[in-house]
Short mmCIF file of C-alpha atoms in Angstrom, two decimals:
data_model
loop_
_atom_site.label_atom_id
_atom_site.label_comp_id
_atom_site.label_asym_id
_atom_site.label_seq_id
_atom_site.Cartn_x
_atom_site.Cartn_y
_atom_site.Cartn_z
CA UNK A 15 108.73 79.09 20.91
CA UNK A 16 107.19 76.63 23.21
CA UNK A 17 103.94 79.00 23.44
CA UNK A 18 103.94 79.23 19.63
CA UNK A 19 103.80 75.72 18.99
CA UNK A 20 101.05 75.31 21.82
CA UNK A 21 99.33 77.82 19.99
CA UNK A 22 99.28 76.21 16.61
CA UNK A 23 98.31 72.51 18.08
CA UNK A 24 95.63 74.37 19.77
CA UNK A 25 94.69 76.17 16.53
CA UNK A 26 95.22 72.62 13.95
CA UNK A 27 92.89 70.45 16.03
CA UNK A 28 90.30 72.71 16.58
CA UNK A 29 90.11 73.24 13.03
CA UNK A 30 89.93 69.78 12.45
CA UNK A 31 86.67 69.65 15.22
CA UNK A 32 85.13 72.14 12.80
CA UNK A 33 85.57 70.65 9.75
CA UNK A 34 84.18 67.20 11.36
CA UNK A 35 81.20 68.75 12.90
CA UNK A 36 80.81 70.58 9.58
CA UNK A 37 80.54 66.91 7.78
CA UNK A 38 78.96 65.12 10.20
CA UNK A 39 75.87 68.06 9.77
CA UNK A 40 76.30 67.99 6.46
CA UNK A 41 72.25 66.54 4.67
CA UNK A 42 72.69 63.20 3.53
CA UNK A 43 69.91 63.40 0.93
CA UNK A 44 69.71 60.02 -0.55
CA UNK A 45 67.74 57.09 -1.02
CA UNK A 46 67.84 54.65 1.83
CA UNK A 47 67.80 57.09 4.95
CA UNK A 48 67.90 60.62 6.56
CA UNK A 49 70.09 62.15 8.73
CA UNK A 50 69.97 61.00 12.22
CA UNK A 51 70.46 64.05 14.55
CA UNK A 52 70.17 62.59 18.03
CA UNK A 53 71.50 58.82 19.04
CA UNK A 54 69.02 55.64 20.11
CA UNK A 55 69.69 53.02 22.14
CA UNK A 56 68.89 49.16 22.14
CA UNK A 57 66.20 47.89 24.04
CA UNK A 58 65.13 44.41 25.02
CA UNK A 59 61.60 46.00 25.50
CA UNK A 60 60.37 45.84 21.70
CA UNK A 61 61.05 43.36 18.44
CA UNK A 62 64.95 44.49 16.85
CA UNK A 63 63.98 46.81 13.60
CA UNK A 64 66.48 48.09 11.10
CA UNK A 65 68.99 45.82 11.36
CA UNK A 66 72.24 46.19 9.31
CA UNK A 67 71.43 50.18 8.85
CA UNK A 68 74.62 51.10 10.80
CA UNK A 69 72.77 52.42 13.79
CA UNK A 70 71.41 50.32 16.95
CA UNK A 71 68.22 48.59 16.73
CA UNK A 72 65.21 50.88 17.55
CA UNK A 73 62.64 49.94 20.03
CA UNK A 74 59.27 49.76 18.62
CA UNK A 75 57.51 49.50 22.13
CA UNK A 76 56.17 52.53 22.21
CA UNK A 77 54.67 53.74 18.36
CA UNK A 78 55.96 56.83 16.48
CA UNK A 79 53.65 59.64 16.92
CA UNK A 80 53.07 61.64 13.33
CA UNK A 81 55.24 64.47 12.28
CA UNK A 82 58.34 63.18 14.13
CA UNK A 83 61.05 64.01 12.31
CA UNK A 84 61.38 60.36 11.43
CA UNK A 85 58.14 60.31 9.14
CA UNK A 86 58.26 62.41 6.12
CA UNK A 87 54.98 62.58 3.67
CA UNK A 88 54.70 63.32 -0.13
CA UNK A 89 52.71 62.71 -2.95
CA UNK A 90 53.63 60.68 -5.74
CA UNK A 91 50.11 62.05 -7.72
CA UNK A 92 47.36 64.21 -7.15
CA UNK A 93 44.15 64.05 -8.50
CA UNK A 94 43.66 67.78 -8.28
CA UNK A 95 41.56 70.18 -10.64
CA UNK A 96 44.42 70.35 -13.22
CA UNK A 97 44.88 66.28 -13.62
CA UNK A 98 44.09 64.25 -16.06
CA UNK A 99 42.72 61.78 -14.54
CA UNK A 100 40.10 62.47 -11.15
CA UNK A 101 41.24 57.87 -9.92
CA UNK A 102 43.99 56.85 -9.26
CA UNK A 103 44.24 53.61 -6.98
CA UNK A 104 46.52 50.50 -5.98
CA UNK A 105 49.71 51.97 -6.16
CA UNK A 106 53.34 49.59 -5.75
CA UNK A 107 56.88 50.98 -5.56
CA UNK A 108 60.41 49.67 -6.70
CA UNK A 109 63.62 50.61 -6.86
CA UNK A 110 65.27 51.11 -10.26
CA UNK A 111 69.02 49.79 -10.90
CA UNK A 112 69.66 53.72 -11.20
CA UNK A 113 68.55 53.98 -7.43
CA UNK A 114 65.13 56.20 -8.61
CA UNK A 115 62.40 54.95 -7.32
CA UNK A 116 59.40 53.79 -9.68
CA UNK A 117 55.69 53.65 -8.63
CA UNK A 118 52.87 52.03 -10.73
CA UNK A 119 49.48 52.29 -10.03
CA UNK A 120 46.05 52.20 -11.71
CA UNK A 121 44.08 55.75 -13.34
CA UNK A 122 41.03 56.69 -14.93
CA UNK A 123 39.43 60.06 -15.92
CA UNK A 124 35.95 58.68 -13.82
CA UNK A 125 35.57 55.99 -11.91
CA UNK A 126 36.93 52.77 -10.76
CA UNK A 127 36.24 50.44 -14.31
CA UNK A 128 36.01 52.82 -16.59
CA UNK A 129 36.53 51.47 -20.02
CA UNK A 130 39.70 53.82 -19.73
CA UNK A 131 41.36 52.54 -16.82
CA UNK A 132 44.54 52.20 -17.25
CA UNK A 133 48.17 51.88 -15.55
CA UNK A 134 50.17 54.66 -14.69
CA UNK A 135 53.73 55.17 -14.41
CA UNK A 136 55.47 57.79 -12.19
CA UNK A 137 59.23 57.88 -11.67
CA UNK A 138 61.34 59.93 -8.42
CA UNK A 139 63.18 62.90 -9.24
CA UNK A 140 65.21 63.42 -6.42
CA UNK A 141 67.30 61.04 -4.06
CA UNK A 142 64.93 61.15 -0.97
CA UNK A 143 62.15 59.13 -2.84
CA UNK A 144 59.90 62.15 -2.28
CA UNK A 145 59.69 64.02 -5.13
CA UNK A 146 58.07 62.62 -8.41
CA UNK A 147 57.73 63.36 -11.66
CA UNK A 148 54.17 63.21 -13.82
CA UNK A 149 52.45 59.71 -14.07
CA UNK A 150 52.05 58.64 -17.88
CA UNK A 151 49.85 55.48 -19.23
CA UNK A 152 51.58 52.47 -19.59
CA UNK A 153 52.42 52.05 -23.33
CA UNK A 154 51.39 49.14 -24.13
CA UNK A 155 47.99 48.13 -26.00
CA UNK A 156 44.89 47.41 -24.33
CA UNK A 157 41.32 46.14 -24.78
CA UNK A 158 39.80 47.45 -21.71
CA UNK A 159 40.21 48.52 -17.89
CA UNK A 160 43.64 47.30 -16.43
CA UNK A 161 44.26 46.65 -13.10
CA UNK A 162 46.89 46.04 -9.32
CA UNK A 163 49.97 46.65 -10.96
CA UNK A 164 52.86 44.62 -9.37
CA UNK A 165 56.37 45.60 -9.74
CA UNK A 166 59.21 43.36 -9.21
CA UNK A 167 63.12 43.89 -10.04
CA UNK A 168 64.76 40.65 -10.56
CA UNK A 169 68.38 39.40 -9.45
CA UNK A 170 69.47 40.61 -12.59
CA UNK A 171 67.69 44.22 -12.01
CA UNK A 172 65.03 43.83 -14.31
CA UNK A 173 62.14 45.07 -14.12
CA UNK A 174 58.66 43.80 -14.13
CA UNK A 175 55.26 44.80 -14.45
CA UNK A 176 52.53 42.44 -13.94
CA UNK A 177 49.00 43.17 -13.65
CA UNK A 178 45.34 42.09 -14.75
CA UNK A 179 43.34 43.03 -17.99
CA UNK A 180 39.40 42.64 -18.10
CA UNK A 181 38.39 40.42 -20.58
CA UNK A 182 34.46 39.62 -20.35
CA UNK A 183 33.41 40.91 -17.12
CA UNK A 184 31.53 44.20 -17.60
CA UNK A 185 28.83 45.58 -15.55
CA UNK A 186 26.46 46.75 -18.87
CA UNK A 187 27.26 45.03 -22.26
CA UNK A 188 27.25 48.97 -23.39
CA UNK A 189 30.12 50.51 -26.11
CA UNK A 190 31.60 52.53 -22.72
CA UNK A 191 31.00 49.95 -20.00
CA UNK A 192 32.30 49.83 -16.68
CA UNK A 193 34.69 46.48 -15.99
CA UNK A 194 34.82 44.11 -12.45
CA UNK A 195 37.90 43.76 -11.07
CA UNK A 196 40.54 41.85 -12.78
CA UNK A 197 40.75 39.65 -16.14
CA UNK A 198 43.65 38.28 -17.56
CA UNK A 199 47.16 37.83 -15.76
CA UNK A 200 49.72 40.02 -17.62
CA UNK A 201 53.93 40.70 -17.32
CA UNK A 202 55.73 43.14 -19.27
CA UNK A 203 59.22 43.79 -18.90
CA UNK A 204 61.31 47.12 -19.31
CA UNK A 205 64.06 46.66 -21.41
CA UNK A 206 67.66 47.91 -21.66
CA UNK A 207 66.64 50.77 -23.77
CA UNK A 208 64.11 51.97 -21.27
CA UNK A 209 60.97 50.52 -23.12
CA UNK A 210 58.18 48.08 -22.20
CA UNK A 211 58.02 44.89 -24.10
CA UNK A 212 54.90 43.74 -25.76
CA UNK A 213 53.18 41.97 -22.57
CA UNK A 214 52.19 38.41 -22.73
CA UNK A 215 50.18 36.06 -21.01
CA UNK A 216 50.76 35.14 -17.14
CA UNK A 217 47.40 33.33 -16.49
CA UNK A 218 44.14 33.86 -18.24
CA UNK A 219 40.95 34.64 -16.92
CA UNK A 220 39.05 31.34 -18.65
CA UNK A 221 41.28 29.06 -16.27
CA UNK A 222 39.53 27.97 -13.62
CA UNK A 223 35.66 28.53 -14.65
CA UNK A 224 36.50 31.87 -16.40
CA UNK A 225 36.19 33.54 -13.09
CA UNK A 226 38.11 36.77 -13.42
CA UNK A 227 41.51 36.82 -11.53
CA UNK A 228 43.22 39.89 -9.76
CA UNK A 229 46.41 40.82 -8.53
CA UNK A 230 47.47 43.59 -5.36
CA UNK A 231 50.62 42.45 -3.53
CA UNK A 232 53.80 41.84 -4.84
CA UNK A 233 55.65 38.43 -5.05
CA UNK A 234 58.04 36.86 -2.79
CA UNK A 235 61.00 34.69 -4.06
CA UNK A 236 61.99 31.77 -1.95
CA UNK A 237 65.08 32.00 -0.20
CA UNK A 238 66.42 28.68 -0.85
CA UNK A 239 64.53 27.59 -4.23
CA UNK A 240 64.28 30.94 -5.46
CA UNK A 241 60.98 30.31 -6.70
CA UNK A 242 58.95 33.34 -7.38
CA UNK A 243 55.57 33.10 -5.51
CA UNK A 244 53.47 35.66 -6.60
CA UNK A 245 49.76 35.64 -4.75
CA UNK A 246 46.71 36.58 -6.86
CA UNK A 247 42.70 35.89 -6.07
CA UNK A 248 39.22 35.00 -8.51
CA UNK A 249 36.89 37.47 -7.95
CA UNK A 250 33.46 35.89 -8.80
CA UNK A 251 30.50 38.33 -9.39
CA UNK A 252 26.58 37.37 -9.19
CA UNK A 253 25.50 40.19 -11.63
CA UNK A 254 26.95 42.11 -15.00
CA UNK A 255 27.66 40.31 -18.31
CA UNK A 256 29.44 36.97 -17.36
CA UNK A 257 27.53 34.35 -15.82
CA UNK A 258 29.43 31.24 -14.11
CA UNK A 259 28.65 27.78 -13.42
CA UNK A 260 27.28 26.85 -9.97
CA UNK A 261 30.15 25.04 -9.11
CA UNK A 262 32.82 27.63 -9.47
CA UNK A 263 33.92 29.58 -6.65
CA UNK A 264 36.55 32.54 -6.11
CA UNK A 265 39.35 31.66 -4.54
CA UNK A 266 43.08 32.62 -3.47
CA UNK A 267 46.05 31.23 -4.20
CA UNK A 268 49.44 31.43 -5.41
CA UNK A 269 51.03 31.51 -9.11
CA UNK A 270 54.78 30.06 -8.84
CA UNK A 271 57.49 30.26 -11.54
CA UNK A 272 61.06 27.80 -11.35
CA UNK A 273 62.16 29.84 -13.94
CA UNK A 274 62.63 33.40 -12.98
CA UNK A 275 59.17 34.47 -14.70
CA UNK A 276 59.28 33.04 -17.55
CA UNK A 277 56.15 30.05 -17.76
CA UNK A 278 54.03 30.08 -14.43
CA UNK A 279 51.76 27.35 -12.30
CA UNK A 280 48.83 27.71 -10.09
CA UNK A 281 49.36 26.68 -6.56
CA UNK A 282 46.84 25.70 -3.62
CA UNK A 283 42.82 26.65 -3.51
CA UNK A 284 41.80 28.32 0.00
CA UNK A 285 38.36 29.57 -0.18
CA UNK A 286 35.63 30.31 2.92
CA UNK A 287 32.48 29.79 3.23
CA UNK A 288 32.08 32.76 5.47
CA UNK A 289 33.72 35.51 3.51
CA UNK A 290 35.58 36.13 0.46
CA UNK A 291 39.73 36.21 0.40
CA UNK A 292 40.99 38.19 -1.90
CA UNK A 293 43.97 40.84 -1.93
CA UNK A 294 46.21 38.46 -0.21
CA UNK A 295 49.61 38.80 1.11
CA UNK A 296 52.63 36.64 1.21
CA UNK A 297 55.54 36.00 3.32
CA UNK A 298 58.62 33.21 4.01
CA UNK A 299 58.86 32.19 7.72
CA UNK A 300 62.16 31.04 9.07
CA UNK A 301 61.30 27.68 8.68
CA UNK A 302 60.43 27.85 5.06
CA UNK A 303 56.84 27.50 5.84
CA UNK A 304 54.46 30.23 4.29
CA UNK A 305 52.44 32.78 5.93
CA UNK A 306 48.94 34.50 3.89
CA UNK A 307 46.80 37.11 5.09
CA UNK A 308 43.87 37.82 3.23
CA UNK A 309 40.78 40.77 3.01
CA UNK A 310 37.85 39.65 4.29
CA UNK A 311 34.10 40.74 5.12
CA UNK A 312 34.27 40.02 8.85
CA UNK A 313 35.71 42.32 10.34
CA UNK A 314 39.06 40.81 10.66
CA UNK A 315 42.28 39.97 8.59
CA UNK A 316 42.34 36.01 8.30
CA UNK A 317 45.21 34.09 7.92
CA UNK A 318 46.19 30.39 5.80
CA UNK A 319 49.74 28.80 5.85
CA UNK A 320 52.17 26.35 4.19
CA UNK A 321 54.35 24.12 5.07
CA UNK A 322 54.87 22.80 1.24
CA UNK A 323 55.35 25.29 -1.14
CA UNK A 324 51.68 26.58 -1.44
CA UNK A 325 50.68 23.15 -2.49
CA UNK A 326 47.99 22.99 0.22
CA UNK A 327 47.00 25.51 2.80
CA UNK A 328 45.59 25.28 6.10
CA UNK A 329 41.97 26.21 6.32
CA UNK A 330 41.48 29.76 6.79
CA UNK A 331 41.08 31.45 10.10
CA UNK A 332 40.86 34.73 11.32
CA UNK A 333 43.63 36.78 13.33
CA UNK A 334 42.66 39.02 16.08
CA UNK A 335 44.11 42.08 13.45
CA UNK A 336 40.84 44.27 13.18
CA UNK A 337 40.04 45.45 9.48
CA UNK A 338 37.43 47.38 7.66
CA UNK A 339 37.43 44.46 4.10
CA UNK A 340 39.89 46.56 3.15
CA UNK A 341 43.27 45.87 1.71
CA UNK A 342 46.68 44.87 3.51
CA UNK A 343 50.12 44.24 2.98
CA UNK A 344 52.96 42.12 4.70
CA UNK A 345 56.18 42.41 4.04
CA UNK A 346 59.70 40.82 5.19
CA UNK A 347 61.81 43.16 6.10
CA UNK A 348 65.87 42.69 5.45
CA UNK A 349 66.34 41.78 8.76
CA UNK A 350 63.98 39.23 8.31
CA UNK A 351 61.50 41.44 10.95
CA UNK A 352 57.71 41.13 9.47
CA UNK A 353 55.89 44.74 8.72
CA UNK A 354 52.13 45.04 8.04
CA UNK A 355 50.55 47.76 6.75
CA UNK A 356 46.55 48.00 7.40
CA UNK A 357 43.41 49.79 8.37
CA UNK A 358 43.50 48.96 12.01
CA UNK A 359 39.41 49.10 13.04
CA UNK A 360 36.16 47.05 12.06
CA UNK A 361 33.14 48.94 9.52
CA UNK A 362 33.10 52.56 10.69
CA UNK A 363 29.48 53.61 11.20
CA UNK A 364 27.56 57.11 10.48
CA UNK A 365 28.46 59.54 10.30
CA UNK A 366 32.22 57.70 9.45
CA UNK A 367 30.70 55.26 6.91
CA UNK A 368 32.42 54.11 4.06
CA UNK A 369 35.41 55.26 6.14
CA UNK A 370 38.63 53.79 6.25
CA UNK A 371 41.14 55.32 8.43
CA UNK A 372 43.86 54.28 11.19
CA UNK A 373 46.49 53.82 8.49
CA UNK A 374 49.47 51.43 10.76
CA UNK A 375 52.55 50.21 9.73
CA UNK A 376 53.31 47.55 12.57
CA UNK A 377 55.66 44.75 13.16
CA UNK A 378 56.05 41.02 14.30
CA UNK A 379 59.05 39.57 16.41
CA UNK A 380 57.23 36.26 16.60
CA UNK A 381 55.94 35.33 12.48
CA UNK A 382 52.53 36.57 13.02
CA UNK A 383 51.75 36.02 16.75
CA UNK A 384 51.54 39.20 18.03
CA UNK A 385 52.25 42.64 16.63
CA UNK A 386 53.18 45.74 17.91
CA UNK A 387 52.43 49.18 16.07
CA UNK A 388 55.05 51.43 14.39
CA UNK A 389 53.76 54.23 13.46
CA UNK A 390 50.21 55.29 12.60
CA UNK A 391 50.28 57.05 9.17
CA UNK A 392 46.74 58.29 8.65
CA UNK A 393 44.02 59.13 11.74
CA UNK A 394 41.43 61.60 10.00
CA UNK A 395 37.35 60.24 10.36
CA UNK A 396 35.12 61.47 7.72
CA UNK A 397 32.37 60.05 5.83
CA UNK A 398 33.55 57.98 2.57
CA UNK A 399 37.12 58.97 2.99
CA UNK A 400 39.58 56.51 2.82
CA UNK A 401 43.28 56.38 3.34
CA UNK A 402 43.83 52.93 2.26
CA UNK A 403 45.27 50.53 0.18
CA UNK A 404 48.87 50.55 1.32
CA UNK A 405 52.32 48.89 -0.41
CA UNK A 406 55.93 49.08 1.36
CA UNK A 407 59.08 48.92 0.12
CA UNK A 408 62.13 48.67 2.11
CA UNK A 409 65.30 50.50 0.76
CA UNK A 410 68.36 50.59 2.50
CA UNK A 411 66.90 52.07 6.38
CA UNK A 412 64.14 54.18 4.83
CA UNK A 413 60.49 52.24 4.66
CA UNK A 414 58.47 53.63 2.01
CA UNK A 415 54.56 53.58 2.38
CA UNK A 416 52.50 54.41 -0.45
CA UNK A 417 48.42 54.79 -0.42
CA UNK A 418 45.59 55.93 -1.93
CA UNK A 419 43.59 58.70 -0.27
CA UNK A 420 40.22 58.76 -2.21
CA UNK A 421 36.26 58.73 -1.31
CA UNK A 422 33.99 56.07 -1.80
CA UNK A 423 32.03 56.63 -5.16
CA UNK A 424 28.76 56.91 -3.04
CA UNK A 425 30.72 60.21 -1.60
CA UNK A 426 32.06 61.17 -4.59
CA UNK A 427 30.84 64.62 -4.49
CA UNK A 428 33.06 65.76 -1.41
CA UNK A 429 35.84 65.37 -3.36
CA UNK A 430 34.98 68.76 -5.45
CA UNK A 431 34.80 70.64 -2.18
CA UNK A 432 37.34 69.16 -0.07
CA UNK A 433 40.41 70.78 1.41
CA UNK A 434 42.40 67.51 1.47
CA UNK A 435 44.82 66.53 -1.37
CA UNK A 436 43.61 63.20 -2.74
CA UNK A 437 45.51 60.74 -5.05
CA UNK A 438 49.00 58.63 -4.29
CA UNK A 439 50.58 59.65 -0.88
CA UNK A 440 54.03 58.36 -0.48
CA UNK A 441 55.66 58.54 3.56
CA UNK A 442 59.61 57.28 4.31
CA UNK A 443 59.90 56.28 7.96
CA UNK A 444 63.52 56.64 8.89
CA UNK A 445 63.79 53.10 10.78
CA UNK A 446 67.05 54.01 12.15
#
């Protein structure tokens, strides 16, 4: 008897070990992070990452090689053969209150400014954030090319869509002219019933000397105001069919709203006689102060802060981040940890010109001071080809990086022949 009852204690836990391993290997296919199939340990070596994901912090010390298993790539949209539309640029994610994600992102069936331009909406079909379903136009009416669609779910979970509208900038005064950059400051808003409200006015393009204005990174809201802060730039142009006083100049700034987006006013002027700023990025320090990083022609991200609400700015300076004037985003992470996504080298030269490459995601542990690199998303050198334009979103311990992967116009015609998949590349890094 005393055997037999051995025997079934032997027999009842190892059935429960099975049945634990079983769960414990079980795919957790959701939205917010992947199964983690071999343990990490703290270090005091890099900056803390993924805080609060309900694993220990992950040294970032040493960057993630590609195609670990904690870097998974997709496409949101590819501008294949079959598509519609041969552009598509300036993609931005957010999450839904359904937990889908949603991406927006700008489309034409030629080039960049074509008189149909217009924004694109794709939604996720699956709980990974990796599978998507077709893009289609933004329903909402329109007088020309559209353009940097920002997405932004409020406290409430609603969901808005701001973006920029030409209004008299044209290249050619021609019936099917291609636009500059930017216009008119936009918002529409999805309602309950799943449709976009009539948009309405955010800022117009006649304010400030009519000089066209252009939006590319989403807003921040202040942690103790909870003003929204949502960075835009004017893009001034010497040619095409609008013509500026001498005095006017582009510059960036910041549009701020005390009343959860409902009426809007223009913060701070930082401008630079060496460069242009434009496709700025914003983020809250600890202190409350603000941190922008801006695009610029030298050869190097430059940098501006606040210490009063984007009232003023310090004068404009560059960082020791190389960049090829091409865009960047910054992000605060829920651990409060800064990420920056970026083309990390200066102007590529023949035969790599036109090139943007060296795709990084990396992170701060000091607000700005120094950075380390967390993974390096795209690597590939070719003439005109550009992985660029990045946008993260943070949900739950999964980082999602969307991008465009395109060729400069002036290398249009590689596209027809090339192997690569071009369009709106999505990657989830696990940050567990």
């Amino acid at each position: 008897k005393n055997n037999d009852a051995a025997t079934i204690r032997t027999t009842f836990f190892g059935l429960i070990f099975i049945v634990a391993i079983a769960l414990i290997s079980l795919p957790q296919l959701r939205i917010g992070g992947f199964v983690d199939q071999s343990s990490s340990q703290e270090s005091v070596n890099g900056p803390p990452f993924g805080l609060g994901c309900g694993s220990p912090k992950r040294s970032v010390k040493t960057p993630w090689p590609l195609g670990q298993r904690h870097v998974k790539t997709s496409w949101i949209f590819k501008t294949d053969a079959g598509s519609p539309y041969s552009y598509a640029h300036m993609p931005m994610l957010e999450q839904m209150s359904n937990g889908s994600l949603i991406a927006a992102f700008q489309v034409s069936s030629g080039l960049e400014g074509a008189n149909d331009q217009h924004i694109a909406i794709s939604v996720s079909t699956d709980l990974t954030g990796l599978v998507w379903g077709e893009p289609v136009p933004l329903p909402l009416a329109r007088e020309a090319a559209q353009w940097g669609p920002v997405l932004h779910k409020d406290a409430s979970g609603r969901m808005w869509l701001f973006y920029s509208e030409g209004k008299d900038c044209k290249y050619e005064d021609i019936p099917d002219p291609l636009w500059f950059p930017g216009g008119d400051i936009k918002v529409s808003m999805l309602s309950e019933s799943g449709r976009w409200k009539p948009a309405r006015m955010v800022y117009p393009e006649s304010a400030d000397g009519g000089v066209p204005k252009v939006l590319s990174n989403r807003l921040i809201v202040l942690r103790g105001s909870g003003e929204w802060m949502l960075p835009y730039w004017s893009e001034k142009h010497s040619t095409g069919t609008c013509t500026f006083d001498t005095y006017v100049e582009g510059t960036a700034g910041v549009l701020v709203s005390l009343d959860e987006g409902w009426t809007w006013e223009r913060r701070g002027r930082v401008a630079s006689v060496e460069t242009w700023l434009i496709e700025n990025t914003l983020v809250e320090l600890k202190n409350g102060d603000l941190l922008m990083f801006f695009r610029s022609l030298k050869g190097f991200i430059y940098q501006a802060a606040s210490s009063d609400k984007a009232y003023t700015w310090s004068a404009p300076e560059p960082t020791s981040l190389a960049n090829p004037d091409a865009k960047i985003h910054m992000a605060q992470m829920s651990d409060r940890t800064i990420a920056l996504a970026y083309n990390n080298h200066v102007k590529r030269t023949r035969p790599h010109r036109r090139c943007r490459t060296n795709l990084d995601v990396s992170v701060t542990a000091n607000e700005g001071k120094t950075w380390t690199r967390l993974v390096r998303l795209e690597d590939a050198q070719e003439g005109g080809l550009r992985n660029h334009y990045p946008s993260m979103l943070q949900v739950g311990c999964t980082m999602y990086v969307t991008y465009s992967r395109n060729y400069h116009e002036e290398f249009a015609y590689r596209a027809t022949n090339s192997t690569l998949d071009l369009g709106i590349a999505i990657v989830a890094l696990d940050l567990r």
